[in-house]
Tab-separated table of C-alpha atoms and ligand atoms in Angstrom:
chain	number	residue	atom	x	y	z
A	1	MET	CA	89.802	93.933	94.725
A	2	LYS	CA	88.311	97.186	95.979
A	3	ILE	CA	89.361	100.454	94.357
A	4	LYS	CA	89.226	103.819	96.104
A	5	LYS	CA	90.298	107.289	95.015
A	6	VAL	CA	92.600	109.010	97.510
A	7	GLY	CA	93.134	112.781	97.365
A	8	ASN	CA	93.665	114.204	93.884
A	9	ARG	CA	95.787	111.508	92.307
A	10	GLY	CA	96.066	108.513	94.623
A	11	ILE	CA	94.330	105.170	94.071
A	12	LEU	CA	94.074	102.508	96.734
A	13	PHE	CA	93.658	98.876	95.645
A	14	THR	CA	92.568	96.704	98.560
A	15	PHE	CA	92.801	92.901	98.618
A	16	GLN	CA	91.205	90.340	100.929
A	17	GLN	CA	93.417	87.244	100.653
A	18	LEU	CA	95.215	87.814	103.985
A	19	LYS	CA	91.949	88.824	105.648
A	20	GLU	CA	90.642	85.344	104.967
A	21	SER	CA	93.697	83.769	106.637
A	22	HIS	CA	95.056	83.807	110.188
A	23	TYR	CA	96.723	87.163	109.421
A	24	ASP	CA	93.219	88.648	109.453
A	25	CYS	CA	94.058	91.913	107.676
A	26	VAL	CA	93.382	93.433	104.273
A	27	THR	CA	96.398	94.449	102.172
A	28	ASN	CA	96.796	97.462	99.888
A	29	ILE	CA	98.674	98.389	96.783
A	30	TYR	CA	98.804	102.187	96.745
A	31	VAL	CA	99.256	103.956	93.414
A	32	ILE	CA	100.149	107.579	92.693
A	33	ASN	CA	99.048	108.593	89.226
A	34	ALA	CA	101.737	111.249	88.731
A	35	LYS	CA	102.715	113.325	85.718
A	36	GLU	CA	105.456	111.111	84.328
A	37	HIS	CA	104.944	107.786	86.119
A	38	PHE	CA	102.581	105.461	87.879
A	39	PHE	CA	104.177	104.927	91.293
A	40	ILE	CA	103.247	101.487	92.634
A	41	CYS	CA	103.706	101.289	96.407
A	42	ASP	CA	104.210	97.587	97.214
A	43	THR	CA	103.517	94.693	94.904
A	44	TYR	CA	101.448	92.416	97.161
A	45	ILE	CA	101.454	88.651	96.677
A	46	GLY	CA	102.099	88.164	93.008
A	47	PRO	CA	101.683	89.011	89.320
A	48	TYR	CA	98.082	87.765	89.253
A	49	TYR	CA	97.002	90.736	91.414
A	50	VAL	CA	99.439	93.299	90.021
A	51	LYS	CA	98.153	92.590	86.502
A	52	GLN	CA	94.655	93.633	87.642
A	53	VAL	CA	96.060	96.896	89.000
A	54	LYS	CA	97.994	97.592	85.787
A	55	LYS	CA	94.943	96.843	83.664
A	56	TYR	CA	92.831	99.266	85.666
A	57	LEU	CA	95.466	101.994	85.397
A	58	GLU	CA	96.046	101.564	81.678
A	59	ASP	CA	92.308	101.300	80.888
A	60	ASN	CA	91.575	104.486	82.815
A	61	PHE	CA	94.659	106.637	82.341
A	62	GLY	CA	96.500	105.218	79.340
A	63	LYS	CA	100.090	104.015	79.218
A	64	LYS	CA	102.708	105.540	81.486
A	65	LYS	CA	106.044	104.321	82.793
A	66	TYR	CA	105.980	102.450	86.097
A	67	ILE	CA	108.095	102.943	89.192
A	68	ALA	CA	107.519	100.218	91.782
A	69	PHE	CA	108.467	100.674	95.426
A	70	ASN	CA	108.923	98.103	98.211
A	71	SER	CA	108.125	99.601	101.628
A	72	HIS	CA	110.053	96.718	103.211
A	73	GLY	CA	111.099	93.178	102.383
A	74	HIS	CA	108.260	91.134	103.870
A	75	TRP	CA	106.793	88.616	101.434
A	76	ASP	CA	103.312	90.147	101.282
A	77	HIS	CA	104.798	93.375	99.869
A	78	ILE	CA	107.176	92.070	97.194
A	79	TRP	CA	105.877	89.004	95.377
A	80	GLY	CA	104.560	91.058	92.460
A	81	ASN	CA	107.968	92.642	91.711
A	82	SER	CA	108.422	90.424	88.669
A	83	GLU	CA	105.706	92.467	86.920
A	84	PHE	CA	108.153	95.417	87.027
A	85	LYS	CA	111.305	93.591	85.947
A	86	ASP	CA	111.861	96.007	83.065
A	87	ASP	CA	110.935	99.088	85.093
A	88	ILE	CA	112.481	100.831	88.066
A	89	ILE	CA	111.978	98.998	91.375
A	90	ILE	CA	113.043	101.157	94.323
A	91	SER	CA	113.709	100.293	97.937
A	92	HIS	CA	115.923	101.160	100.844
A	93	GLU	CA	119.308	99.416	100.588
A	94	LEU	CA	118.549	97.199	103.604
A	95	CYS	CA	115.273	96.113	102.043
A	96	LYS	CA	117.094	94.799	98.998
A	97	GLU	CA	119.534	93.005	101.278
A	98	PHE	CA	116.693	91.468	103.332
A	99	ILE	CA	114.825	90.283	100.235
A	100	ASP	CA	118.004	88.699	98.980
A	101	LYS	CA	118.544	86.951	102.305
A	102	TYR	CA	115.059	85.935	103.422
A	103	ALA	CA	112.615	85.946	100.493
A	104	ASP	CA	113.246	82.371	99.366
A	105	LYS	CA	112.472	80.980	102.784
A	106	ALA	CA	109.332	83.114	103.187
A	107	LEU	CA	108.236	81.988	99.733
A	108	SER	CA	108.574	78.318	100.580
A	109	ILE	CA	106.583	78.823	103.804
A	110	ASN	CA	103.743	80.873	102.300
A	111	LYS	CA	103.424	79.886	98.679
A	112	GLU	CA	101.133	76.931	99.083
A	113	GLN	CA	98.535	79.017	100.865
A	114	PHE	CA	98.939	82.343	99.072
A	115	ALA	CA	100.617	82.076	95.673
A	116	LYS	CA	98.057	82.240	92.896
A	117	ASP	CA	100.683	81.977	90.157
A	118	ASP	CA	104.416	81.307	89.847
A	119	ILE	CA	106.349	83.670	92.075
A	120	GLU	CA	109.730	84.840	90.940
A	121	ILE	CA	111.661	86.820	93.538
A	122	VAL	CA	112.931	89.989	91.841
A	123	LEU	CA	115.210	92.364	93.718
A	124	PRO	CA	114.875	96.158	93.662
A	125	ASN	CA	117.193	97.659	91.034
A	126	ILE	CA	117.590	101.130	92.568
A	127	THR	CA	118.274	101.614	96.275
A	128	PHE	CA	118.739	104.628	98.531
A	129	SER	CA	120.122	105.126	102.015
A	130	GLU	CA	118.302	108.295	103.151
A	131	LYS	CA	115.910	109.362	100.411
A	132	ILE	CA	115.282	109.633	96.703
A	133	ARG	CA	113.138	112.315	95.077
A	134	PHE	CA	111.297	112.499	91.738
A	135	GLU	CA	111.036	116.241	91.342
A	136	GLU	CA	108.886	116.376	88.196
A	137	ASP	CA	106.368	113.987	89.789
A	138	GLY	CA	106.333	115.514	93.290
A	139	VAL	CA	107.125	112.184	94.972
A	140	GLU	CA	109.784	111.262	97.531
A	141	PHE	CA	110.813	107.959	99.129
A	142	PHE	CA	112.620	108.056	102.465
A	143	TYR	CA	114.070	105.715	105.043
A	144	SER	CA	111.699	105.215	108.001
A	145	PRO	CA	112.766	102.266	110.169
A	146	GLY	CA	110.210	100.994	112.683
A	147	HIS	CA	107.999	98.024	111.866
A	148	SER	CA	111.216	96.528	110.490
A	149	LYS	CA	114.760	97.797	110.177
A	150	ASP	CA	114.395	98.067	106.386
A	151	SER	CA	111.130	100.061	106.300
A	152	ALA	CA	110.744	103.096	104.051
A	153	SER	CA	107.861	105.420	103.185
A	154	CYS	CA	106.537	107.340	100.213
A	155	TYR	CA	105.587	111.003	100.459
A	156	ASP	CA	103.487	112.562	97.712
A	157	TYR	CA	104.339	116.181	98.509
A	158	GLN	CA	102.225	117.540	95.689
A	159	ASP	CA	99.111	115.970	97.207
A	160	ASN	CA	100.353	115.963	100.841
A	161	THR	CA	99.668	112.236	101.186
A	162	LEU	CA	101.923	109.860	103.116
A	163	PHE	CA	102.190	106.117	102.468
A	164	VAL	CA	103.599	104.471	105.597
A	165	GLY	CA	103.652	100.767	104.718
A	166	ASP	CA	103.423	98.620	107.877
A	167	ASN	CA	104.753	101.303	110.238
A	168	ILE	CA	101.216	102.357	111.103
A	169	ASP	CA	98.354	100.001	111.815
A	170	ASP	CA	94.875	100.366	113.222
A	171	PRO	CA	94.408	100.752	116.196
A	172	ILE	CA	98.023	99.865	117.145
A	173	PRO	CA	101.110	98.649	115.233
A	174	TYR	CA	100.981	94.974	114.225
A	175	PHE	CA	103.681	92.358	113.672
A	176	MET	CA	106.364	94.595	115.154
A	177	CYS	CA	109.505	92.745	114.299
A	178	TRP	CA	112.340	95.099	115.228
A	179	ASN	CA	113.021	95.966	118.843
A	180	LYS	CA	114.521	99.451	118.459
A	181	LEU	CA	111.398	101.068	119.833
A	182	ASP	CA	112.997	104.478	120.341
A	183	VAL	CA	113.920	104.603	116.647
A	184	TYR	CA	110.397	103.479	115.711
A	185	LYS	CA	108.953	106.284	117.824
A	186	ARG	CA	111.218	108.864	116.176
A	187	THR	CA	110.093	107.689	112.743
A	188	LEU	CA	106.454	108.217	113.713
A	189	GLU	CA	107.235	111.641	115.177
A	190	ARG	CA	108.839	112.546	111.889
A	191	TYR	CA	105.599	111.502	110.184
A	192	LEU	CA	103.759	113.995	112.388
A	193	ASP	CA	106.231	116.734	111.382
A	194	ILE	CA	105.353	116.079	107.746
A	195	ASN	CA	101.751	116.812	108.700
A	196	ALA	CA	100.194	114.978	105.760
A	197	ASP	CA	96.474	115.396	105.097
A	198	ILE	CA	96.056	111.702	104.341
A	199	VAL	CA	97.870	108.692	105.807
A	200	VAL	CA	97.839	105.490	103.759
A	201	GLN	CA	98.704	102.256	105.579
A	202	SER	CA	99.367	98.862	104.030
A	203	HIS	CA	96.861	96.806	105.985
A	204	GLY	CA	93.872	99.054	106.589
A	205	ASP	CA	91.796	102.018	105.497
A	206	ILE	CA	92.817	105.620	104.765
A	207	LYS	CA	93.592	107.513	107.973
A	208	ASP	CA	95.065	110.755	109.316
A	209	ASN	CA	97.547	112.007	111.912
A	210	ASN	CA	95.335	110.893	114.794
A	211	LEU	CA	96.167	107.267	114.092
A	212	ILE	CA	99.877	108.129	114.065
A	213	LYS	CA	99.430	109.733	117.494
A	214	ASP	CA	97.656	106.609	118.789
A	215	ASN	CA	100.473	104.401	117.461
A	216	ILE	CA	103.077	106.637	119.143
A	217	ALA	CA	101.177	106.446	122.432
A	218	TYR	CA	101.248	102.638	122.263
A	219	ILE	CA	104.973	102.464	121.479
A	220	ASP	CA	105.655	104.969	124.219
A	221	LYS	CA	103.899	102.716	126.732
A	222	LEU	CA	105.982	99.761	125.575
A	223	ILE	CA	109.164	101.815	126.006
A	224	LYS	CA	108.125	102.904	129.503
A	225	LYS	CA	106.836	99.404	130.292
A	226	GLU	CA	103.511	100.860	131.368
A	227	LYS	CA	100.377	98.798	131.734
A	228	ILE	CA	98.247	99.053	128.591
A	229	GLU	CA	94.452	98.882	128.527
A	230	PHE	CA	92.886	97.662	125.300
A	231	LYS	CA	89.583	98.932	123.980
A	232	ASP	CA	88.764	95.810	122.029
A	233	GLU	CA	89.681	92.233	121.175
A	234	ASP	CA	91.377	93.257	117.939
A	235	ALA	CA	93.854	95.561	119.701
A	236	LEU	CA	94.608	92.951	122.334
A	237	LYS	CA	95.203	90.320	119.665
A	238	LYS	CA	97.632	92.615	117.835
A	239	HIS	CA	99.404	93.429	121.082
A	240	LYS	CA	99.894	89.719	121.819
A	241	VAL	CA	101.402	89.162	118.365
A	242	ASN	CA	103.749	92.104	118.983
A	243	MET	CA	104.874	90.706	122.327
A	244	LYS	CA	105.670	87.427	120.628
A	245	CYS	CA	107.506	89.026	117.687
A	246	LEU	CA	109.465	91.386	119.933
A	247	LYS	CA	110.114	88.563	122.413
A	248	LEU	CA	108.969	90.793	125.293
B	1	ZN	ZN1	105.736	93.746	107.228
């Protein structure tokens, strides 16, 4: 686990388990150390890892109430929810629905390779349709469909930092699994309107608006069915996965 300070009050915990598999990408838990709460953006692949994050937070900043957030329902973002059973777990309403529908199957497929401890699927206990705001903490969660239909984002408007989950990837989106590309593009344009100083993605390093622009350019080419040139092997590999997921 790598730990990195982000802006004034963000902490990025980066894990390697998926990097060492065919997924070939790191995965983050992003934490906002706010006034009243620790906001935990995504719970990764189980309690074993979340416990390390909690220990670090409590050792360094003392006890505070937790609010966990699921950016979407994919298994690598929700397996640690059980660590927040007695706290608030927030997601978009579709995310809760998707976890309820698909999490058991994803667990049976992935647990042998990735589960370090017993995984209990725990559903979000507060959902929103457009957005939900925590005024005293300066944090807002909002619906941002794109990577998946149930995707949402977290905006720390006190620190002007935007957590985008899997909607943004480097150098292009990855595992695109929803084919409403025009909606995806609008979500990313909305990100640009926010004009955050720091962009935090789930599966890579801290970035800025330039990466959002690159991701928009890629999606735009897919919409217009233009030929795309790839700078490197990594981008081409991600593109091929997208074509498969989108069935294009
Ligand atoms: Zn995902």
